[in-house]
PDB file of C-alpha atoms in Angstrom:
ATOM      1  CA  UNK A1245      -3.116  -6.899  -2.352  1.00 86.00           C
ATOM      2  CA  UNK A1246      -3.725  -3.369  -3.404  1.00 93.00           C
ATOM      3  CA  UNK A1247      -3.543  -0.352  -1.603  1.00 94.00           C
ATOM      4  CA  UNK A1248      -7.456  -0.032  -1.940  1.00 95.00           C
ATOM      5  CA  UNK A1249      -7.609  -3.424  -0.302  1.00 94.00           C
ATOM      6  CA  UNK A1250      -5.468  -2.478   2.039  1.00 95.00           C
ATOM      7  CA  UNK A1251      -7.476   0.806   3.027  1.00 96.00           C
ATOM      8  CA  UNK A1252     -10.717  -1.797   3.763  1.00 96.00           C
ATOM      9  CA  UNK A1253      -9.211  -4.187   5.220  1.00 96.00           C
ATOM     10  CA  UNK A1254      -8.295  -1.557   7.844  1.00 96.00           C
ATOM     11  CA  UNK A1255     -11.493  -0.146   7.862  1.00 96.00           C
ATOM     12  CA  UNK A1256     -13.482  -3.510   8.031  1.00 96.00           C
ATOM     13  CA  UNK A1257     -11.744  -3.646  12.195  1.00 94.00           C
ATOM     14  CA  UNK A1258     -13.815  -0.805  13.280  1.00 93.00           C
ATOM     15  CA  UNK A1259     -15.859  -1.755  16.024  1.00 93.00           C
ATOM     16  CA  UNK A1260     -19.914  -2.108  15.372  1.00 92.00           C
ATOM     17  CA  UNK A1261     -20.901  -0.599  18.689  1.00 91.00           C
ATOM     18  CA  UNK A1262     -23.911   1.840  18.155  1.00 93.00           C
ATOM     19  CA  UNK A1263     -26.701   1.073  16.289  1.00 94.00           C
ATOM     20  CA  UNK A1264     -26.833   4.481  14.618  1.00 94.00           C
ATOM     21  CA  UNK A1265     -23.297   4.361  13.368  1.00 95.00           C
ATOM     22  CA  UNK A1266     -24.163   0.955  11.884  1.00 96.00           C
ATOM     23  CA  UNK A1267     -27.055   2.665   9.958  1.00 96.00           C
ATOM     24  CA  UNK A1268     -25.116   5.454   8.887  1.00 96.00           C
ATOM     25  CA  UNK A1269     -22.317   2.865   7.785  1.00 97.00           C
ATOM     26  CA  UNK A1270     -24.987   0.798   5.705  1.00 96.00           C
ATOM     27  CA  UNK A1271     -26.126   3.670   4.621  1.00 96.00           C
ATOM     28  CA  UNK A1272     -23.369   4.862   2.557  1.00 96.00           C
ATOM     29  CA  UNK A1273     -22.418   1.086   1.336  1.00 96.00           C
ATOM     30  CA  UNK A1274     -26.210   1.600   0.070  1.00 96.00           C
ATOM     31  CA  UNK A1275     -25.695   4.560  -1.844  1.00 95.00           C
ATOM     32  CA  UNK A1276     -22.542   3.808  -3.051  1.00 96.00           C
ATOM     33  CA  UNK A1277     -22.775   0.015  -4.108  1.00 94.00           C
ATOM     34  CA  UNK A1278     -23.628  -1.813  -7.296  1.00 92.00           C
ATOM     35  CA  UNK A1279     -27.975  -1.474  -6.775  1.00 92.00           C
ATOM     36  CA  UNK A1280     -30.142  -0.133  -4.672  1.00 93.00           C
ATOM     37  CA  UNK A1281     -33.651   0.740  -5.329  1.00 89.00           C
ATOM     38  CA  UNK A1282     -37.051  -0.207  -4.656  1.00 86.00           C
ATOM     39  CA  UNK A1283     -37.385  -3.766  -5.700  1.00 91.00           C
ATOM     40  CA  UNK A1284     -33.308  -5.005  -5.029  1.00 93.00           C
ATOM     41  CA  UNK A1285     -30.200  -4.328  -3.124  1.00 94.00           C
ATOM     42  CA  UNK A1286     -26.938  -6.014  -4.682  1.00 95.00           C
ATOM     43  CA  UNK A1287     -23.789  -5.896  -3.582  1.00 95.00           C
ATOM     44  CA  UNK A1288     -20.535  -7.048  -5.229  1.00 94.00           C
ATOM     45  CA  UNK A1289     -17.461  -7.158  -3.169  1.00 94.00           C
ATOM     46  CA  UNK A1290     -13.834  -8.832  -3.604  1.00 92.00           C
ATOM     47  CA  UNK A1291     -13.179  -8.096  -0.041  1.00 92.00           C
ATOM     48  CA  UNK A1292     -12.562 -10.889   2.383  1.00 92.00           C
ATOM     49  CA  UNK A1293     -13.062  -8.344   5.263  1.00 94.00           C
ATOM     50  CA  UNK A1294     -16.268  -7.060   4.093  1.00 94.00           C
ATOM     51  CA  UNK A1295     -17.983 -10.126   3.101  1.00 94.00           C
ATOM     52  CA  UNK A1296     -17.610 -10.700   6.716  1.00 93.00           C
ATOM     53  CA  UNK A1297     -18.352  -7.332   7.773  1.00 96.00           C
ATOM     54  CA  UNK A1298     -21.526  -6.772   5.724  1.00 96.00           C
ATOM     55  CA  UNK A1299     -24.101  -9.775   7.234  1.00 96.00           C
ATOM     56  CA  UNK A1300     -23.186  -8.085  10.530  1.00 96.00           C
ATOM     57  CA  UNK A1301     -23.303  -4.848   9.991  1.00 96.00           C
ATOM     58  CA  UNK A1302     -27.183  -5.458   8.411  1.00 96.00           C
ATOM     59  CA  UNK A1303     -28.168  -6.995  11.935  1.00 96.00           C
ATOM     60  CA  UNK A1304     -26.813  -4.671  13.518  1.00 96.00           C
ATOM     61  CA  UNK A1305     -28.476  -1.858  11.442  1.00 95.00           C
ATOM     62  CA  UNK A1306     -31.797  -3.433  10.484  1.00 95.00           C
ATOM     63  CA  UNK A1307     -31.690  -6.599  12.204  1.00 95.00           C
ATOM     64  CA  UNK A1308     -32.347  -8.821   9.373  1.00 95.00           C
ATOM     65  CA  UNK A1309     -30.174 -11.264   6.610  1.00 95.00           C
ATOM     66  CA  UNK A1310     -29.221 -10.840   3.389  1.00 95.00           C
ATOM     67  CA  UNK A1311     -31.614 -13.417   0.636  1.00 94.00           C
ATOM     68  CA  UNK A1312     -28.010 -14.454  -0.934  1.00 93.00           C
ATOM     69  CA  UNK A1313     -24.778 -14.102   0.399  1.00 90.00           C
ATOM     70  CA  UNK A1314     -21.352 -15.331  -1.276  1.00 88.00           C
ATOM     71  CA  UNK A1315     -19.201 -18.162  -0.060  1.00 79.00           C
ATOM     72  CA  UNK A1316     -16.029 -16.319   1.652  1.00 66.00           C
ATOM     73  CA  UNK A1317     -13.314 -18.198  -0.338  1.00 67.00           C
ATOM     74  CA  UNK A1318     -15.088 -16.946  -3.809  1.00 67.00           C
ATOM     75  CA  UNK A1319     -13.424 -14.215  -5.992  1.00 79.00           C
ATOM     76  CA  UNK A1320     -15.601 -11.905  -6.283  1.00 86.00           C
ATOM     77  CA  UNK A1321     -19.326 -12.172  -4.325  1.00 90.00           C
ATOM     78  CA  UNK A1322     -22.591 -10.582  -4.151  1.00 93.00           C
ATOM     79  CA  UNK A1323     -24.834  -9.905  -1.855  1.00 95.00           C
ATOM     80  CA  UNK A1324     -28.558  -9.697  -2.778  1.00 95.00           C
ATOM     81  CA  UNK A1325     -31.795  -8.597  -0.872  1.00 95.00           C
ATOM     82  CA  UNK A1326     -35.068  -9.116  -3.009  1.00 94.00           C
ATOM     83  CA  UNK A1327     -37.359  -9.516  -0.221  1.00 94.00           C
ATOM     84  CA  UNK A1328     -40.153  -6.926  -0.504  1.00 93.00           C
ATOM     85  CA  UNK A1329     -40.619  -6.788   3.129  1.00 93.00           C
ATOM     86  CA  UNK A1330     -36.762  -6.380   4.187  1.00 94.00           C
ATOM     87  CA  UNK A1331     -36.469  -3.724   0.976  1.00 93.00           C
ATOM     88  CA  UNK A1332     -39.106  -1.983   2.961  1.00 93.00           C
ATOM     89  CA  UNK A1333     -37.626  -2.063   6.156  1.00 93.00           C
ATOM     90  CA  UNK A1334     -34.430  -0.250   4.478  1.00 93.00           C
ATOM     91  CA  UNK A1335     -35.850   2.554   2.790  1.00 92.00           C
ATOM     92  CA  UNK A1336     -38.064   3.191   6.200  1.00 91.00           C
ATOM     93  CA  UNK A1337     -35.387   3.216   8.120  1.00 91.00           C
ATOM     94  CA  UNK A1338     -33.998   6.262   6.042  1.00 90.00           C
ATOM     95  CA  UNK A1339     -37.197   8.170   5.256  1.00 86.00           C
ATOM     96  CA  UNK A1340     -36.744   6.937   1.547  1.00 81.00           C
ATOM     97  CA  UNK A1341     -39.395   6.930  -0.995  1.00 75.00           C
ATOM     98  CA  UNK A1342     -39.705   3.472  -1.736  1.00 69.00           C
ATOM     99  CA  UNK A1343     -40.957   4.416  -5.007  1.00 67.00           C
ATOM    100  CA  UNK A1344     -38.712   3.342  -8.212  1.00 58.00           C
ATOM    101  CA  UNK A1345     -39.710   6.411  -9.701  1.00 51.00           C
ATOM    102  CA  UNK A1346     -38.325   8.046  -7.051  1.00 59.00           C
ATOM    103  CA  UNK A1347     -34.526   9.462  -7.259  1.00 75.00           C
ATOM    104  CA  UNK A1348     -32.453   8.191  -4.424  1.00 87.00           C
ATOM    105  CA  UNK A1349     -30.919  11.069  -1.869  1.00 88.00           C
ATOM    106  CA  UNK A1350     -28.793  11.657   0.640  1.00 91.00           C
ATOM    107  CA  UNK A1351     -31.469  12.012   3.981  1.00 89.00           C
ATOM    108  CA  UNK A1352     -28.806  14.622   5.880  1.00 91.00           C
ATOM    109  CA  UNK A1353     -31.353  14.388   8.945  1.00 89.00           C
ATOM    110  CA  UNK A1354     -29.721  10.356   9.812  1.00 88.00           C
ATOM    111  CA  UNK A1355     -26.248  11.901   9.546  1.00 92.00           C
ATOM    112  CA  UNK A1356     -26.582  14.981  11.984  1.00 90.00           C
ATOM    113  CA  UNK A1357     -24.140  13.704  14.992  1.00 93.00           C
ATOM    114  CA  UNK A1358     -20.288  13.412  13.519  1.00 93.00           C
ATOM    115  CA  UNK A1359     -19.825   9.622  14.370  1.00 94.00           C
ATOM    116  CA  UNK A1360     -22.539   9.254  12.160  1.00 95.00           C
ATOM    117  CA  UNK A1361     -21.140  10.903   9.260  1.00 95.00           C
ATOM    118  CA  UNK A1362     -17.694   9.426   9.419  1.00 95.00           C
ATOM    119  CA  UNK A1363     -19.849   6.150   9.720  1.00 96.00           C
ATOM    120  CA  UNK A1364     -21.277   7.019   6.776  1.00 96.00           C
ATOM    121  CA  UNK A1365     -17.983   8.015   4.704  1.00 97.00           C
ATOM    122  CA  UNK A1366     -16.554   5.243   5.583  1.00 97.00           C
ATOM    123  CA  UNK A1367     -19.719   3.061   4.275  1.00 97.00           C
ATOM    124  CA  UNK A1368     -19.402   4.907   1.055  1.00 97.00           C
ATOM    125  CA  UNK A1369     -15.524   4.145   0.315  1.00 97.00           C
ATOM    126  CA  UNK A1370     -15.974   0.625   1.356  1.00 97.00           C
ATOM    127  CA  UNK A1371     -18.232   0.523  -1.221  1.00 96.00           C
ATOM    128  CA  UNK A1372     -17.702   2.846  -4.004  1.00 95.00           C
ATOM    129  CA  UNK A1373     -14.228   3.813  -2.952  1.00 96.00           C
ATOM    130  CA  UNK A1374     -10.836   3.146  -3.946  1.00 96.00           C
ATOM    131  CA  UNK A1375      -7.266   5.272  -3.690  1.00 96.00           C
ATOM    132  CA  UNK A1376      -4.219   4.873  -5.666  1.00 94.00           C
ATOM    133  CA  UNK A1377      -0.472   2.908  -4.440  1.00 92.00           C
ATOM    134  CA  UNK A1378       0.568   6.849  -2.838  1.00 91.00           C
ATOM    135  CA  UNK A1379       3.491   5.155  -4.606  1.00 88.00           C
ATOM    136  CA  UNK A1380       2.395   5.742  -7.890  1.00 90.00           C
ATOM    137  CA  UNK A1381       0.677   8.599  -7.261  1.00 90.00           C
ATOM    138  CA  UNK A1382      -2.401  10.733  -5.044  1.00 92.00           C
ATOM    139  CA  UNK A1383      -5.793  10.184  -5.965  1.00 95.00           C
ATOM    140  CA  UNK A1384      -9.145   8.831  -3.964  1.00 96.00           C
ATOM    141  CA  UNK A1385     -12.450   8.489  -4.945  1.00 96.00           C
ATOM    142  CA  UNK A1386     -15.628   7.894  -4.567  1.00 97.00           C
ATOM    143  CA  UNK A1387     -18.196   6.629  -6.992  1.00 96.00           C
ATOM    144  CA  UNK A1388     -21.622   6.245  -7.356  1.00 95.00           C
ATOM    145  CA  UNK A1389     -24.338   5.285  -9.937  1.00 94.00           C
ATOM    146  CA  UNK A1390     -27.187   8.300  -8.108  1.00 93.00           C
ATOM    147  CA  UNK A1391     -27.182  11.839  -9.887  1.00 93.00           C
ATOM    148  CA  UNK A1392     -28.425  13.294  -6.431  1.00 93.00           C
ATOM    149  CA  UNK A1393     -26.007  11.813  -4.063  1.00 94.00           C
ATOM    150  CA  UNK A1394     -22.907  13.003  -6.357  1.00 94.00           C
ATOM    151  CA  UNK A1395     -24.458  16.049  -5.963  1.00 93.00           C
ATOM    152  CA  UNK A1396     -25.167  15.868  -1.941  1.00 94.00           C
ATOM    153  CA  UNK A1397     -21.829  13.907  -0.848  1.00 95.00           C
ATOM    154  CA  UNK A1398     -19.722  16.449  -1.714  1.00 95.00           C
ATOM    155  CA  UNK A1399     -21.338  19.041   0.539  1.00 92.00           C
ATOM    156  CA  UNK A1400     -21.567  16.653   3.082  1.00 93.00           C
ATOM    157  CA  UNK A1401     -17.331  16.756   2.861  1.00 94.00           C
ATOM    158  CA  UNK A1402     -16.782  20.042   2.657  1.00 92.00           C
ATOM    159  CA  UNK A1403     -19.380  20.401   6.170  1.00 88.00           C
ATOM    160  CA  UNK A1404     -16.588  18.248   7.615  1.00 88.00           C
ATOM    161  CA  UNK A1405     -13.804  20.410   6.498  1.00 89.00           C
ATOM    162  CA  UNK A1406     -12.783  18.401   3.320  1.00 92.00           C
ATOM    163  CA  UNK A1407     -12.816  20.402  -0.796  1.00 91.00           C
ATOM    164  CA  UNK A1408     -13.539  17.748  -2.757  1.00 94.00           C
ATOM    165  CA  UNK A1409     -13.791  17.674  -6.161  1.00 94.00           C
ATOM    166  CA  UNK A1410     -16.325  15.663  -8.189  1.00 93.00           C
ATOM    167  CA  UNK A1411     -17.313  14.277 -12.344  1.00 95.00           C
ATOM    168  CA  UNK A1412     -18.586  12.184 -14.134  1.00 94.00           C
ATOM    169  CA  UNK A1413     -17.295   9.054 -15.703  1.00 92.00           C
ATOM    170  CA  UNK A1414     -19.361   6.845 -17.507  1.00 89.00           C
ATOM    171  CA  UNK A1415     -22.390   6.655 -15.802  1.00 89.00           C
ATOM    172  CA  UNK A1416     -21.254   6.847 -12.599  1.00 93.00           C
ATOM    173  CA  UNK A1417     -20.930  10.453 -10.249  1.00 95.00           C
ATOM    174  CA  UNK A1418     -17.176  10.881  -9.037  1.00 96.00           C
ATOM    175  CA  UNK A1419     -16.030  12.492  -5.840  1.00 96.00           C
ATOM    176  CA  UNK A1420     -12.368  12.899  -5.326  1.00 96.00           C
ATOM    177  CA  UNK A1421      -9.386  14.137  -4.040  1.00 95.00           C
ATOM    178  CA  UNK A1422      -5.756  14.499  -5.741  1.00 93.00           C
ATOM    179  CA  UNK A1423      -3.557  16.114  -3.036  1.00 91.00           C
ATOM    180  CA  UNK A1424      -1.832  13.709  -0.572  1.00 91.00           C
ATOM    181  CA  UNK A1425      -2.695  15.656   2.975  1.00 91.00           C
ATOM    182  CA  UNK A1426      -6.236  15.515   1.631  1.00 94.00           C
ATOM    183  CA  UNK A1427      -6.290  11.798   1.529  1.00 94.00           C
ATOM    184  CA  UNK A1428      -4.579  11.714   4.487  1.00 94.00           C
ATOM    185  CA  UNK A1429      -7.087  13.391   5.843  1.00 94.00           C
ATOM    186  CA  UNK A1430      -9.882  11.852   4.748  1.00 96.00           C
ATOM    187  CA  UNK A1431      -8.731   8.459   5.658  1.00 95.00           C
ATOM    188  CA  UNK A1432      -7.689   9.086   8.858  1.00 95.00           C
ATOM    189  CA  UNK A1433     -11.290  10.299   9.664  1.00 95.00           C
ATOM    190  CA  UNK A1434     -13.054   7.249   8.142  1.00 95.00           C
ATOM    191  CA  UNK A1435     -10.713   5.549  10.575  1.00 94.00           C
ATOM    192  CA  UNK A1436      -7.381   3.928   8.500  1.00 94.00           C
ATOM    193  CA  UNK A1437      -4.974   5.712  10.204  1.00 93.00           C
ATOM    194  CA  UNK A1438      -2.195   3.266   9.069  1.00 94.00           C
ATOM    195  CA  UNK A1439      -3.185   3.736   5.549  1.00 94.00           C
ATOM    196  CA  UNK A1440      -2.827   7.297   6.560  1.00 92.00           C
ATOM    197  CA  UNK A1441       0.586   7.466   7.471  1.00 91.00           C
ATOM    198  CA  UNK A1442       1.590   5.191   4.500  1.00 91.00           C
ATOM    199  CA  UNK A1443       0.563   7.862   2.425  1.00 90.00           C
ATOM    200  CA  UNK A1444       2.777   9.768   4.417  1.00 89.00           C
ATOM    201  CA  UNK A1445       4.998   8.169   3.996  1.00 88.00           C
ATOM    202  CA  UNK A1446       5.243   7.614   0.464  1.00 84.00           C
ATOM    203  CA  UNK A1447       4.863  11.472  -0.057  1.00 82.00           C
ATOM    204  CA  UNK A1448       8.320  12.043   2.172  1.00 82.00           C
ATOM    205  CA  UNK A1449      10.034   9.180   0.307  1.00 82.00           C
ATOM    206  CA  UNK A1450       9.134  10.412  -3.027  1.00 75.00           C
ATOM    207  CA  UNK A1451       9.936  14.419  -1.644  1.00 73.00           C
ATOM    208  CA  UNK A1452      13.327  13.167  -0.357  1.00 72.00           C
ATOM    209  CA  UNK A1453      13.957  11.012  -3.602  1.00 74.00           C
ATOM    210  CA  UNK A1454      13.204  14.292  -5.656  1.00 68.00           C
ATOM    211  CA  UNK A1455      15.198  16.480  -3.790  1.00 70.00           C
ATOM    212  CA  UNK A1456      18.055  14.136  -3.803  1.00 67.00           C
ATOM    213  CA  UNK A1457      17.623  13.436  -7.625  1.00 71.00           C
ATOM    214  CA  UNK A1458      17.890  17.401  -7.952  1.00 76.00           C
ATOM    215  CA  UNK A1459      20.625  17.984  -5.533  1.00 77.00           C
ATOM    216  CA  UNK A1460      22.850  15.372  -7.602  1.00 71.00           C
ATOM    217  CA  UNK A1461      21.841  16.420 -10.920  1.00 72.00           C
ATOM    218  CA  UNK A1462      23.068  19.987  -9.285  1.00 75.00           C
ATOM    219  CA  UNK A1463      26.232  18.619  -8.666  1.00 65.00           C
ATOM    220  CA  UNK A1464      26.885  17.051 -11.766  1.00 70.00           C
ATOM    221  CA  UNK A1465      26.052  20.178 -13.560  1.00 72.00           C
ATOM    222  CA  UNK A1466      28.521  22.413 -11.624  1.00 70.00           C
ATOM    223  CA  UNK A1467      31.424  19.624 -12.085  1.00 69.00           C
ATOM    224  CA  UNK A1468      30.725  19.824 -15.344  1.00 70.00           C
ATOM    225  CA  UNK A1469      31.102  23.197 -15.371  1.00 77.00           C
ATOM    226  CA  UNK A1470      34.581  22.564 -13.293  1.00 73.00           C
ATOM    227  CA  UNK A1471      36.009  20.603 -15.759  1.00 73.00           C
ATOM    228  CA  UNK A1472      35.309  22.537 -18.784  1.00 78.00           C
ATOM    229  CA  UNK A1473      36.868  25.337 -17.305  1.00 79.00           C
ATOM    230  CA  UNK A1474      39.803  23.921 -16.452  1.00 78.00           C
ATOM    231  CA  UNK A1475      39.940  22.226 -19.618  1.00 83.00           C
ATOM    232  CA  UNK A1476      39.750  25.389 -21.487  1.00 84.00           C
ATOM    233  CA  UNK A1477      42.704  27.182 -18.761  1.00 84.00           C
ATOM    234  CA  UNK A1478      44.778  23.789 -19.218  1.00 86.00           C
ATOM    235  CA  UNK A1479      44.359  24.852 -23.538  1.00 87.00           C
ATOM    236  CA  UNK A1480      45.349  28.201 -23.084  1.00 84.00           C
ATOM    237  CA  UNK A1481      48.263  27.801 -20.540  1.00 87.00           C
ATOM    238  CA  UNK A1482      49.943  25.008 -23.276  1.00 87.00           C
ATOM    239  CA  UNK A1483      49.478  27.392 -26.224  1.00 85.00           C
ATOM    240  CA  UNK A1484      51.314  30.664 -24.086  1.00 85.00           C
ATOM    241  CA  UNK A1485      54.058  27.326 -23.109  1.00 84.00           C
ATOM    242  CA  UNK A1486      54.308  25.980 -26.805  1.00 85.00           C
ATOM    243  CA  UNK A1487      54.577  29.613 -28.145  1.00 85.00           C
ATOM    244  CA  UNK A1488      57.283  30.550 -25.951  1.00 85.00           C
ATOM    245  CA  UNK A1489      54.964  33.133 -24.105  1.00 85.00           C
ATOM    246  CA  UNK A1490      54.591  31.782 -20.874  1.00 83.00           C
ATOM    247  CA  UNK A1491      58.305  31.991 -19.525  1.00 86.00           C
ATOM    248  CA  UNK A1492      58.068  35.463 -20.022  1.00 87.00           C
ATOM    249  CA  UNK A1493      54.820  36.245 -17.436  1.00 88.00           C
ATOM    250  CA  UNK A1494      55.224  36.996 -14.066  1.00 88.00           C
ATOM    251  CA  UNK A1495      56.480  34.548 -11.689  1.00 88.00           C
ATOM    252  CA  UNK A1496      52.679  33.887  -9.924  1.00 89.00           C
ATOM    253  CA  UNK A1497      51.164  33.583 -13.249  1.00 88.00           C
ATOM    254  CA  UNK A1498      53.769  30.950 -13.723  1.00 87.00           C
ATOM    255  CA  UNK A1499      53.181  29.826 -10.363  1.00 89.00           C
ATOM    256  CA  UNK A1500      49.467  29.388 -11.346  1.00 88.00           C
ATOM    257  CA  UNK A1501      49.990  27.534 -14.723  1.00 86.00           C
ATOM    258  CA  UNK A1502      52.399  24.938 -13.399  1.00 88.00           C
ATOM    259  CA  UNK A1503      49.660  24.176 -10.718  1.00 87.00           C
ATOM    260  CA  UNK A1504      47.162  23.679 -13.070  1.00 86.00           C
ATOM    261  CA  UNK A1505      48.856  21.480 -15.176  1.00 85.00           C
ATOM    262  CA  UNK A1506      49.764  19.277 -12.760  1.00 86.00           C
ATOM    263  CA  UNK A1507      46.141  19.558 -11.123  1.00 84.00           C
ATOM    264  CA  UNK A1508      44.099  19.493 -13.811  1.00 80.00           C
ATOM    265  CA  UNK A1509      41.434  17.796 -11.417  1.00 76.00           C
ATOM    266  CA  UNK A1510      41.074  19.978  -8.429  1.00 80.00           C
ATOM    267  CA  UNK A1511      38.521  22.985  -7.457  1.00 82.00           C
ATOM    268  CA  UNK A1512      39.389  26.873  -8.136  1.00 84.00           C
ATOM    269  CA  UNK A1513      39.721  26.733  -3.657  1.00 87.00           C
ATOM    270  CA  UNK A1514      41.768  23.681  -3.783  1.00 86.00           C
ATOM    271  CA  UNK A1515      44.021  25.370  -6.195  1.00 84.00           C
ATOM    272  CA  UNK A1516      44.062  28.305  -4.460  1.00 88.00           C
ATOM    273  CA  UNK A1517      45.682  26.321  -1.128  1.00 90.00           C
ATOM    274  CA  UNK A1518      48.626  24.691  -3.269  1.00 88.00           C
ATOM    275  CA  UNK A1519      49.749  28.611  -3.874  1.00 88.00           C
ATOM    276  CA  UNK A1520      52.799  30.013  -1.826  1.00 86.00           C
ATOM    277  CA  UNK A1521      51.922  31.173   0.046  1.00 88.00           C
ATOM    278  CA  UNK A1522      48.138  30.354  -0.197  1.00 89.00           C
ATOM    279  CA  UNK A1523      45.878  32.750  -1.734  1.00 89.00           C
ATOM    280  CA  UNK A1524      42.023  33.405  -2.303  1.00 91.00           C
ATOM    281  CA  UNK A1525      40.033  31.603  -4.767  1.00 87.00           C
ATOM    282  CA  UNK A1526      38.694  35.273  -6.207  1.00 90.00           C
ATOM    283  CA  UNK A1527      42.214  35.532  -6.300  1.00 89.00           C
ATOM    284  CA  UNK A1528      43.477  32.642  -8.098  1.00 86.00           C
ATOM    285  CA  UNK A1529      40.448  32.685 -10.394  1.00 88.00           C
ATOM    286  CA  UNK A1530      41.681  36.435 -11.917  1.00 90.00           C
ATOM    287  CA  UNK A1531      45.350  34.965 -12.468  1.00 88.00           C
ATOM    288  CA  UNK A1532      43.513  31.954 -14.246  1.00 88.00           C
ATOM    289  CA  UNK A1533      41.580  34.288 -16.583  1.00 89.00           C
ATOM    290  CA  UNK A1534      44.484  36.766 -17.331  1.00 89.00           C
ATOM    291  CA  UNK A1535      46.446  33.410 -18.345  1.00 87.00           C
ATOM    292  CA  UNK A1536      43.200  32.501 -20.513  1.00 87.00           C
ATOM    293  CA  UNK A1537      42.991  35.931 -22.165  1.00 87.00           C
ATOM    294  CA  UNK A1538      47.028  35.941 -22.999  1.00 84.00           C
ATOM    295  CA  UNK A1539      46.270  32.345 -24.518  1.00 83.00           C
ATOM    296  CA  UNK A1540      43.613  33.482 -26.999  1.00 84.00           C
ATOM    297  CA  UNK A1541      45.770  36.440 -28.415  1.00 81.00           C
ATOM    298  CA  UNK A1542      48.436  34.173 -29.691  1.00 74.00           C
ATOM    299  CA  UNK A1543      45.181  32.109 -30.953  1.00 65.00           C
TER     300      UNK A1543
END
């Protein structure tokens, strides 16, 4: 199941318990679905949870039955309303012109009470919507095939206290969000709060992988760092001891060499502990670079 089917399949257990919210919800699976105009309504859904929702939800809101409705254990089903009289009812109920010539807009007086709006959201992405595995990535959407109402939903999200963005893609008007709190957000006002939190979720598990992917590549970096310097001291210190030169320093230079010959492996502050007596790692670090500097004059 995707994450989009996921996200409805959530949203399909909200309770139908107001009459208004049911119109509101219609209202945006209206707007937002495959056709609606004068002379059809049409509805396409893969949605298990919807197919049952819908017939329902059209009682509820206009108290009458779809002309065609899909048998649950198909694919992919639509829903069809051709009935002159119930296409009526419909566009009355929403002060809509019932006129095909007419362009199709969002009626802002039906949404004026919040319940009604998120009803309405949440009619519109269980129609038009879908959102991306937060795995994979951040980015919701809503689609629809009206000029106006790509034009009008937006507004009606940033009333609520959403910034949406919106385009075009073939045909169809796109309203969408790419950052994660956003679709958190959004979907925890259209009522999937568990979807919510899996984007969440998925946006601390990716933050934490990333940070730990940095801190090791960090790590690596600096012990790489380690080793070529010690590399490069273990060079000079056997070209001052194979020219003779290094007998001759002073005894802690000496001292120093000898322990990082036979420690080629350990840190400047691990070094720094073997000394006798112990000494810092600035220290040990300067006697380390003055046996260095002796081994690339005899170079």
């Amino acid at each position: 199941m995707t994450f989009s089917a996921q996200v409805k399949q959530e949203l399909c257990k909200q309770p139908l318990n107001r009459r208004c919210c049911a119109q509101a919800e219609a209202y945006g699976i209206l707007l937002f679905c495959n056709t609606f105009h004068s002379r059809q309504v049409r509805i396409i859904t893969e949605s298990p949870q919807l197919k049952r929702r819908l017939p329902v939800l059209f009682r509820k809101a206009f108290r009458l039955n779809f002309d065609q409705i899909p048998w649950e254990e198909e694919g992919k089903g639509t829903f069809l309303i051709e009935d002159p009289e119930k296409l009526r009812v419909i566009f009355a109920a929403f002060g809509l012109e019932a006129d095909s010539a007419v362009s199709i807009h969002v009626n802002f007086a039906h949404l004026e009470e919040e319940h009604c709006q998120v009803a309405f959201l949440r009619g519109a992405f269980l129609a038009g919507g879908s959102v991306t595995d937060p795995m994979k990535g951040y980015h919701l959407e809503l689609a629809t095939s009206h000029y106006h109402v790509g034009r009008e939903v937006p507004a009606l999200l940033r009333e609520v206290g959403f910034s949406p963005k919106d385009t075009t893609r073939k045909g169809n008007y796109i309203t969408y969000f790419k950052q994660s709190d956003h679709i958190e957000d959004f979907l925890t006002k259209i009522g999937a709060p568990v979807s919510a939190m899996a984007v969440m979720t998925a946006k601390l598990e990716r933050d934490l992988r990333g940070s730990v992917n940095r801190r090791v590549n960090c790590d690596a970096a600096n012990l790489d760092k380690v080793v070529a310097a010690a590399q490069s001291q273990i060079e000079a210190i056997r070209r001052l001891e194979g020219a003779g030169v290094l007998a001759t320093l002073p005894a802690r230079l000496q001292e120093t060499a000898r322990l990082r010959l036979d420690n080629p492996e350990l840190t400047l502050s691990e070094l720094a502990q073997l000394c006798d007596p112990p000494v810092s790692k600035s220290a040990l670090n300067h006697r380390l670079r003055r046996l260095v500097e002796y081994g690339e004059q005899i170079r």
